[in-house]
Amino acid sequence: TEDAAVVAKAAKDASLADRIKLSDDEKSISRVVPFDMETMGSGVKFSIRVSNIPTEEVDGVAKYKVTRDEVKEMFAKYGPVALINMQHFRKAGKNTAIGAAIIEYETVEAQEKAVADLVASADGGEDAKPASVIKIGDNELAVQTLEKWIEKKKNKSPSKRSKDEAEIEVEYKKYELEWEK
């Protein structure tokens, strides 16, 4: 939702106090423990990365064909979902959907259940297929653990990256709430 009152009420809910907080001026929310590169290590075990999410061109910018809530619904069958981060990059001053999302579960068990069903076994070699596949339209979603994705990114040398990838600027959102007075 983008309704400021709903977001503020949720941030004040005692059941979420260990996860999110409302700023002193009540104009923004944030995680209690920031999800940054330093703390990501502990969050990695709860998360998966999904790619091949369909996008469409709207006014010269790629937009997702599905909502965050629709993606959450698809992955909630494995356990409670804590966070869906639909990934974008900023190029030429515009946010562009890249067709990928980070899904963080509330428990390691839920993440492990999703991985067991949606990630191909490493023992099966290059042609291994996962037990299940989630499709959006004609797109089969590709799922991997966030840990494996991070390792691949670390091992990708800058010389192998395309010029466009090297220019990608990651944007982290800070949610500002608009209050009616």
XYZ file of N, CA and C in Angstrom:
543
model
N 0.820 -1.187 0.000
C 0.000 0.000 0.000
C 0.868 1.257 0.000
N 0.327 2.302 -0.496
C 1.006 3.590 -0.449
C 0.249 4.544 0.466
N -0.748 4.037 1.199
C -1.542 4.836 2.125
C -0.709 5.086 3.389
N -0.350 6.341 3.625
C 0.518 6.704 4.745
C -0.054 6.290 6.089
N -1.348 6.416 6.275
C -1.974 6.058 7.548
C -1.836 4.564 7.837
N -1.998 3.739 6.807
C -1.872 2.288 6.963
C -0.427 1.924 7.305
N 0.521 2.534 6.605
C 1.938 2.261 6.855
C 2.325 2.683 8.272
N 1.890 3.870 8.695
C 2.216 4.355 10.043
C 1.609 3.460 11.104
N 0.366 3.048 10.898
C -0.288 2.150 11.860
C 0.476 0.826 11.958
N 0.887 0.295 10.813
C 1.646 -0.955 10.810
C 2.976 -0.794 11.541
N 3.630 0.333 11.322
C 4.932 0.569 11.961
C 4.801 0.652 13.472
N 3.644 1.071 13.962
C 3.411 1.193 15.407
C 2.938 -0.112 16.036
N 2.580 -1.106 15.220
C 2.072 -2.375 15.718
C 3.151 -3.108 16.511
N 2.830 -3.515 17.712
C 3.801 -4.174 18.600
C 4.371 -5.459 17.990
N 3.587 -6.161 17.165
C 4.074 -7.414 16.580
C 5.182 -7.185 15.560
N 5.329 -5.947 15.083
C 6.368 -5.622 14.101
C 7.516 -4.820 14.706
N 7.453 -4.550 16.002
C 8.432 -3.678 16.658
C 9.867 -4.181 16.520
N 10.058 -5.476 16.375
C 11.411 -6.004 16.218
C 11.890 -5.947 14.772
N 10.998 -5.544 13.829
C 11.354 -5.519 12.410
C 11.399 -4.121 11.808
N 10.367 -3.302 12.087
C 10.322 -1.958 11.514
C 10.040 -0.923 12.596
N 10.445 0.313 12.301
C 10.199 1.400 13.255
C 9.802 2.656 12.496
N 9.041 3.477 13.169
C 8.609 4.760 12.641
C 9.581 5.810 13.161
N 9.997 6.726 12.316
C 10.950 7.761 12.730
C 10.327 8.667 13.796
N 11.179 9.372 14.534
C 10.708 10.272 15.588
C 9.732 11.312 15.053
N 9.975 11.792 13.841
C 9.073 12.794 13.271
C 7.874 12.148 12.566
N 7.802 10.810 12.609
C 6.716 10.015 12.034
C 6.504 10.271 10.542
N 7.607 10.533 9.828
C 7.524 10.767 8.389
C 8.187 9.673 7.565
N 8.866 8.730 8.223
C 9.489 7.647 7.473
C 9.551 6.395 8.328
N 9.675 5.247 7.645
C 9.860 3.977 8.334
C 11.175 3.370 7.881
N 11.712 2.504 8.726
C 12.931 1.793 8.362
C 12.959 0.477 9.111
N 13.871 -0.367 8.696
C 14.074 -1.637 9.394
C 14.788 -1.366 10.707
N 14.520 -2.156 11.713
C 15.219 -2.031 12.984
C 16.689 -2.383 12.773
N 16.937 -3.477 12.073
C 18.291 -3.854 11.688
C 18.399 -3.575 10.197
N 19.199 -2.592 9.791
C 19.268 -2.232 8.370
C 19.661 -3.416 7.491
N 19.069 -3.489 6.321
C 19.391 -4.544 5.361
C 20.424 -3.977 4.399
N 21.666 -3.908 4.861
C 22.734 -3.376 4.036
C 23.787 -4.468 3.846
N 24.837 -4.146 3.134
C 25.851 -5.159 2.834
C 26.495 -5.720 4.103
N 26.641 -4.901 5.131
C 27.279 -5.353 6.365
C 26.419 -6.368 7.110
N 25.123 -6.114 7.164
C 24.236 -7.012 7.906
C 23.560 -8.052 7.019
N 23.744 -7.944 5.715
C 23.080 -8.860 4.802
C 23.454 -10.307 5.093
N 24.659 -10.538 5.563
C 25.101 -11.896 5.847
C 24.110 -12.677 6.675
N 23.542 -12.058 7.723
C 22.587 -12.763 8.559
C 21.225 -12.887 7.878
N 20.889 -11.969 6.978
C 19.617 -12.033 6.269
C 19.639 -12.981 5.085
N 20.812 -13.317 4.624
C 20.946 -14.170 3.440
C 20.281 -15.519 3.654
N 20.397 -16.080 4.829
C 19.850 -17.417 5.073
C 18.321 -17.443 5.034
N 17.672 -16.279 5.062
C 16.220 -16.192 4.997
C 15.726 -15.900 3.582
N 16.631 -15.647 2.633
C 16.244 -15.043 1.360
C 16.571 -15.874 0.129
N 15.761 -15.628 -0.908
C 16.003 -16.188 -2.233
C 15.965 -15.042 -3.235
N 16.569 -15.265 -4.390
C 16.503 -14.280 -5.478
C 15.776 -14.928 -6.638
N 14.809 -14.215 -7.153
C 13.976 -14.704 -8.249
C 14.232 -13.825 -9.467
N 14.447 -14.437 -10.613
C 14.643 -13.667 -11.843
C 13.683 -14.160 -12.913
N 13.665 -13.458 -14.017
C 12.795 -13.711 -15.156
C 11.344 -13.290 -14.888
N 11.169 -12.320 -13.980
C 9.845 -11.758 -13.729
C 9.510 -10.871 -14.924
N 8.342 -11.061 -15.522
C 8.028 -10.316 -16.741
C 7.894 -8.806 -16.514
N 8.404 -8.068 -17.487
C 8.310 -6.613 -17.491
C 7.710 -6.173 -18.817
N 7.289 -4.927 -18.856
C 6.793 -4.348 -20.100
C 7.277 -2.910 -20.192
N 7.415 -2.436 -21.398
C 7.875 -1.076 -21.653
C 6.694 -0.111 -21.523
N 6.834 0.876 -20.631
C 5.817 1.906 -20.440
C 6.521 3.264 -20.459
N 6.207 4.076 -21.458
C 6.835 5.401 -21.589
C 8.362 5.316 -21.579
N 8.900 4.323 -22.255
C 10.345 4.188 -22.377
C 11.047 3.596 -21.176
N 10.283 3.074 -20.201
C 10.864 2.509 -18.987
C 10.250 1.128 -18.738
N 11.073 0.168 -18.340
C 10.562 -1.163 -18.026
C 9.834 -1.129 -16.682
N 8.609 -1.664 -16.667
C 7.778 -1.765 -15.466
C 7.391 -3.230 -15.285
N 7.185 -3.652 -14.023
C 6.769 -5.029 -13.769
C 5.327 -5.255 -14.199
N 5.057 -6.453 -14.736
C 3.695 -6.822 -15.120
C 2.914 -7.388 -13.944
N 3.592 -7.630 -12.824
C 2.945 -8.146 -11.615
C 3.244 -7.208 -10.454
N 2.403 -7.273 -9.444
C 2.605 -6.445 -8.260
C 3.407 -7.207 -7.207
N 3.911 -6.469 -6.251
C 4.626 -7.055 -5.118
C 3.708 -8.058 -4.395
N 2.439 -7.696 -4.215
C 1.499 -8.582 -3.525
C 1.268 -9.878 -4.296
N 1.222 -9.804 -5.636
C 1.061 -11.018 -6.443
C 2.274 -11.929 -6.304
N 3.466 -11.354 -6.286
C 4.679 -12.159 -6.102
C 4.674 -12.783 -4.706
N 4.302 -11.998 -3.713
C 4.243 -12.506 -2.333
C 3.302 -13.704 -2.243
N 2.140 -13.592 -2.870
C 1.159 -14.677 -2.848
C 1.732 -15.959 -3.457
N 2.505 -15.827 -4.538
C 3.089 -16.998 -5.200
C 4.091 -17.731 -4.312
N 4.813 -16.987 -3.481
C 5.878 -17.578 -2.680
C 5.481 -17.841 -1.224
N 4.315 -17.371 -0.801
C 3.862 -17.548 0.582
C 3.496 -18.995 0.899
N 3.306 -19.821 -0.118
C 2.958 -21.218 0.156
C 4.095 -21.971 0.859
N 5.297 -21.405 0.835
C 6.438 -22.044 1.494
C 6.607 -21.571 2.937
N 5.932 -20.488 3.294
C 6.009 -19.953 4.652
C 5.805 -18.451 4.631
N 5.752 -17.848 5.816
C 5.493 -16.408 5.893
C 6.603 -15.574 5.256
N 6.192 -14.663 4.372
C 7.122 -13.789 3.665
C 7.246 -12.483 4.441
N 8.477 -12.090 4.746
C 8.723 -10.855 5.497
C 8.891 -9.660 4.571
N 9.489 -9.875 3.402
C 9.851 -8.753 2.533
C 9.935 -9.197 1.079
N 9.418 -8.357 0.197
C 9.588 -8.550 -1.248
C 10.251 -7.278 -1.758
N 11.415 -7.400 -2.356
C 12.100 -6.243 -2.934
C 12.157 -6.455 -4.443
N 11.245 -5.789 -5.142
C 11.230 -5.839 -6.602
C 12.399 -4.960 -7.060
N 13.359 -5.544 -7.747
C 14.598 -4.833 -8.042
C 14.497 -3.928 -9.271
N 15.140 -2.770 -9.136
C 15.215 -1.758 -10.189
C 16.652 -1.273 -10.278
N 16.995 -0.669 -11.393
C 18.245 0.078 -11.462
C 17.911 1.446 -12.017
N 18.794 2.364 -11.765
C 18.580 3.737 -12.203
C 19.534 4.015 -13.350
N 18.955 4.395 -14.468
C 19.750 4.712 -15.644
C 19.127 5.938 -16.292
N 19.951 6.909 -16.566
C 19.490 8.162 -17.186
C 18.365 8.799 -16.373
N 18.463 8.700 -15.046
C 17.503 9.351 -14.165
C 16.167 8.655 -14.011
N 16.037 7.428 -14.534
C 14.764 6.710 -14.445
C 14.966 5.352 -13.782
N 13.995 4.963 -12.931
C 14.001 3.628 -12.340
C 13.463 2.643 -13.366
N 14.225 1.593 -13.609
C 13.866 0.592 -14.605
C 13.824 -0.787 -13.944
N 12.712 -1.484 -14.110
C 12.574 -2.839 -13.567
C 13.570 -3.759 -14.262
N 14.244 -4.614 -13.476
C 15.213 -5.536 -14.070
C 14.688 -6.967 -14.157
N 13.432 -7.187 -13.731
C 12.861 -8.529 -13.832
C 13.322 -9.473 -12.742
N 13.676 -8.927 -11.576
C 14.158 -9.765 -10.476
C 13.644 -9.232 -9.139
N 13.618 -10.111 -8.147
C 13.184 -9.727 -6.802
C 13.957 -10.521 -5.765
N 14.125 -9.903 -4.598
C 14.652 -10.601 -3.433
C 13.451 -10.900 -2.548
N 13.300 -12.148 -2.150
C 12.206 -12.545 -1.275
C 12.824 -13.019 0.035
N 12.470 -12.324 1.104
C 12.980 -12.673 2.428
C 11.844 -13.316 3.220
N 12.092 -14.514 3.727
C 11.109 -15.214 4.546
C 11.320 -14.869 6.016
N 10.295 -15.101 6.815
C 10.394 -14.832 8.253
C 11.212 -15.895 8.967
N 11.307 -17.081 8.381
C 12.055 -18.167 9.013
C 13.005 -18.825 8.013
N 14.061 -19.397 8.547
C 14.998 -20.152 7.715
C 14.291 -21.375 7.141
N 13.392 -21.979 7.928
C 12.679 -23.172 7.472
C 11.846 -22.885 6.219
N 11.206 -21.734 6.175
C 10.414 -21.374 4.993
C 11.318 -21.206 3.772
N 12.467 -20.535 3.967
C 13.411 -20.362 2.857
C 13.901 -21.722 2.379
N 14.234 -22.604 3.296
C 14.735 -23.938 2.941
C 13.681 -24.747 2.184
N 12.415 -24.593 2.578
C 11.312 -25.279 1.891
C 11.194 -24.772 0.447
N 11.277 -23.456 0.263
C 11.213 -22.871 -1.090
C 12.398 -23.344 -1.922
N 13.586 -23.329 -1.344
C 14.790 -23.746 -2.063
C 14.680 -25.217 -2.468
N 14.216 -26.073 -1.558
C 14.095 -27.499 -1.865
C 13.163 -27.749 -3.051
N 12.122 -26.916 -3.181
C 11.141 -27.111 -4.236
C 11.485 -26.378 -5.536
N 12.126 -25.198 -5.427
C 12.271 -24.316 -6.595
C 13.678 -24.180 -7.163
N 14.683 -24.733 -6.465
C 16.066 -24.611 -6.919
C 16.563 -25.992 -7.347
N 17.147 -26.060 -8.530
C 17.681 -27.327 -9.034
C 18.820 -27.802 -8.145
N 18.876 -29.073 -7.902
C 19.926 -29.670 -7.084
C 21.290 -29.519 -7.754
N 22.279 -29.152 -6.992
C 23.641 -29.013 -7.524
C 24.181 -30.364 -7.980
N 23.660 -31.455 -7.397
C 24.108 -32.806 -7.752
C 23.663 -33.215 -9.153
N 22.636 -32.529 -9.690
C 22.078 -32.909 -10.981
C 22.841 -32.381 -12.178
N 23.879 -31.593 -11.950
C 24.653 -31.042 -13.054
C 23.954 -29.862 -13.709
N 24.486 -29.449 -14.864
C 23.973 -28.271 -15.559
C 22.542 -28.436 -16.058
N 22.120 -29.653 -16.350
C 20.784 -29.891 -16.894
C 19.743 -30.173 -15.820
N 20.103 -30.031 -14.545
C 19.176 -30.323 -13.446
C 18.002 -29.357 -13.468
N 16.839 -29.865 -13.125
C 15.613 -29.077 -13.066
C 15.087 -29.084 -11.626
N 14.461 -27.992 -11.208
C 13.871 -27.979 -9.864
C 12.626 -28.867 -9.809
N 12.202 -29.245 -8.607
C 10.998 -30.070 -8.447
C 9.764 -29.333 -8.956
N 9.698 -28.025 -8.718
C 8.560 -27.210 -9.159
C 9.055 -25.947 -9.851
N 8.199 -25.394 -10.693
C 8.501 -24.135 -11.376
C 7.294 -23.224 -11.226
N 7.546 -21.964 -10.909
C 6.482 -20.969 -10.862
C 6.538 -20.194 -12.170
N 5.362 -20.048 -12.809
C 5.286 -19.324 -14.076
C 4.419 -18.085 -13.913
N 4.843 -17.025 -14.581
C 4.015 -15.831 -14.732
C 3.875 -15.649 -16.234
N 2.677 -15.880 -16.738
C 2.486 -15.881 -18.187
C 3.337 -16.975 -18.796
N 4.150 -16.619 -19.779
C 5.040 -17.589 -20.421
C 6.399 -17.681 -19.732
N 6.650 -16.841 -18.740
C 7.960 -16.797 -18.082
C 8.052 -17.793 -16.931
N 9.033 -18.694 -17.022
C 9.354 -19.566 -15.896
C 10.326 -18.802 -15.003
N 9.977 -18.632 -13.739
C 10.840 -17.890 -12.830
C 12.049 -18.739 -12.459
N 13.202 -18.112 -12.432
C 14.440 -18.778 -12.025
C 14.705 -18.384 -10.574
N 14.955 -19.371 -9.734
C 15.138 -19.132 -8.304
C 16.496 -19.660 -7.876
N 17.175 -18.877 -7.048
C 18.422 -19.328 -6.434
C 18.504 -18.732 -5.032
N 19.348 -19.317 -4.215
C 19.512 -18.735 -2.884
C 20.201 -17.384 -3.041
N 19.907 -16.469 -2.140
C 20.556 -15.162 -2.195
C 22.057 -15.322 -1.991
N 22.438 -16.272 -1.157
C 23.862 -16.532 -0.905
C 24.582 -16.910 -2.206
N 23.985 -17.792 -2.989
C 24.603 -18.216 -4.252
C 24.675 -17.039 -5.232
N 23.619 -16.222 -5.296
C 23.612 -15.068 -6.188
C 24.710 -14.077 -5.802
N 24.870 -13.834 -4.507
C 25.915 -12.913 -4.033
C 27.294 -13.451 -4.399
N 27.494 -14.743 -4.215
C 28.786 -15.359 -4.573
C 29.085 -15.186 -6.063
N 28.081 -15.402 -6.905
C 28.276 -15.219 -8.349
C 28.642 -13.779 -8.662
N 27.979 -12.827 -8.002
C 28.267 -11.407 -8.230
C 29.692 -11.062 -7.783
N 30.130 -11.627 -6.669
C 31.491 -11.376 -6.174
C 32.537 -11.898 -7.145
N 32.244 -13.047 -7.752
C 33.208 -13.692 -8.646
C 33.187 -13.139 -10.062
N 32.232 -12.289 -10.374
C 32.132 -11.703 -11.715
C 33.079 -10.513 -11.772
N 34.123 -10.634 -12.561
C 35.104 -9.555 -12.618
C 34.553 -8.383 -13.410
N 34.976 -7.159 -13.082
C 34.493 -5.987 -13.809
C 34.745 -6.062 -15.314
N 35.825 -6.724 -15.726
C 36.128 -6.804 -17.153
C 35.096 -7.645 -17.905
N 34.400 -8.543 -17.206
C 33.404 -9.384 -17.847
C 32.032 -8.722 -17.892
N 31.837 -7.669 -17.126
C 30.559 -6.994 -17.089
C 30.383 -6.123 -18.325
N 29.152 -5.978 -18.727
C 28.875 -5.097 -19.850
C 28.982 -3.655 -19.388
N 29.120 -2.752 -20.318
C 29.219 -1.331 -19.982
C 27.963 -0.878 -19.242
N 26.789 -1.349 -19.675
C 25.549 -0.968 -19.008
C 25.521 -1.434 -17.555
N 25.954 -2.677 -17.293
C 25.978 -3.182 -15.922
C 26.898 -2.348 -15.048
N 28.032 -1.941 -15.576
C 28.984 -1.165 -14.789
C 28.423 0.207 -14.429
N 27.477 0.720 -15.230
C 26.902 2.036 -14.975
C 25.665 1.989 -14.095
N 25.211 0.792 -13.725
C 24.002 0.670 -12.926
C 24.242 1.244 -11.538
N 23.295 2.033 -11.102
C 23.368 2.683 -9.804
C 22.244 2.087 -8.953
N 22.590 1.391 -7.870
C 21.586 0.764 -7.022
C 20.899 1.836 -6.200
N 19.584 1.737 -6.106
C 18.827 2.721 -5.344
C 18.082 2.019 -4.221
N 18.283 2.472 -2.992
C 17.565 1.966 -1.843
C 16.508 2.982 -1.477
N 15.302 2.540 -1.316
C 14.208 3.452 -1.051
C 14.098 3.755 0.434
N 13.832 5.011 0.759
C 13.439 5.422 2.092
C 12.020 5.920 1.911
N 11.100 5.360 2.635
C 9.712 5.707 2.459
C 9.361 6.932 3.289
N 8.914 7.971 2.635
C 8.451 9.195 3.275
C 6.932 9.165 3.320
N 6.375 9.466 4.455
C 4.938 9.464 4.611
C 4.393 10.881 4.484
N 3.327 11.033 3.734
C 2.686 12.337 3.574
C 1.492 12.385 4.519
N 1.519 13.285 5.445
C 0.433 13.402 6.423
C -0.483 14.543 6.063
N -1.768 14.303 6.231
C -2.743 15.371 6.066
C -2.917 16.021 7.414
N -2.903 17.340 7.457
C -3.064 18.039 8.745
C -4.346 18.811 8.752
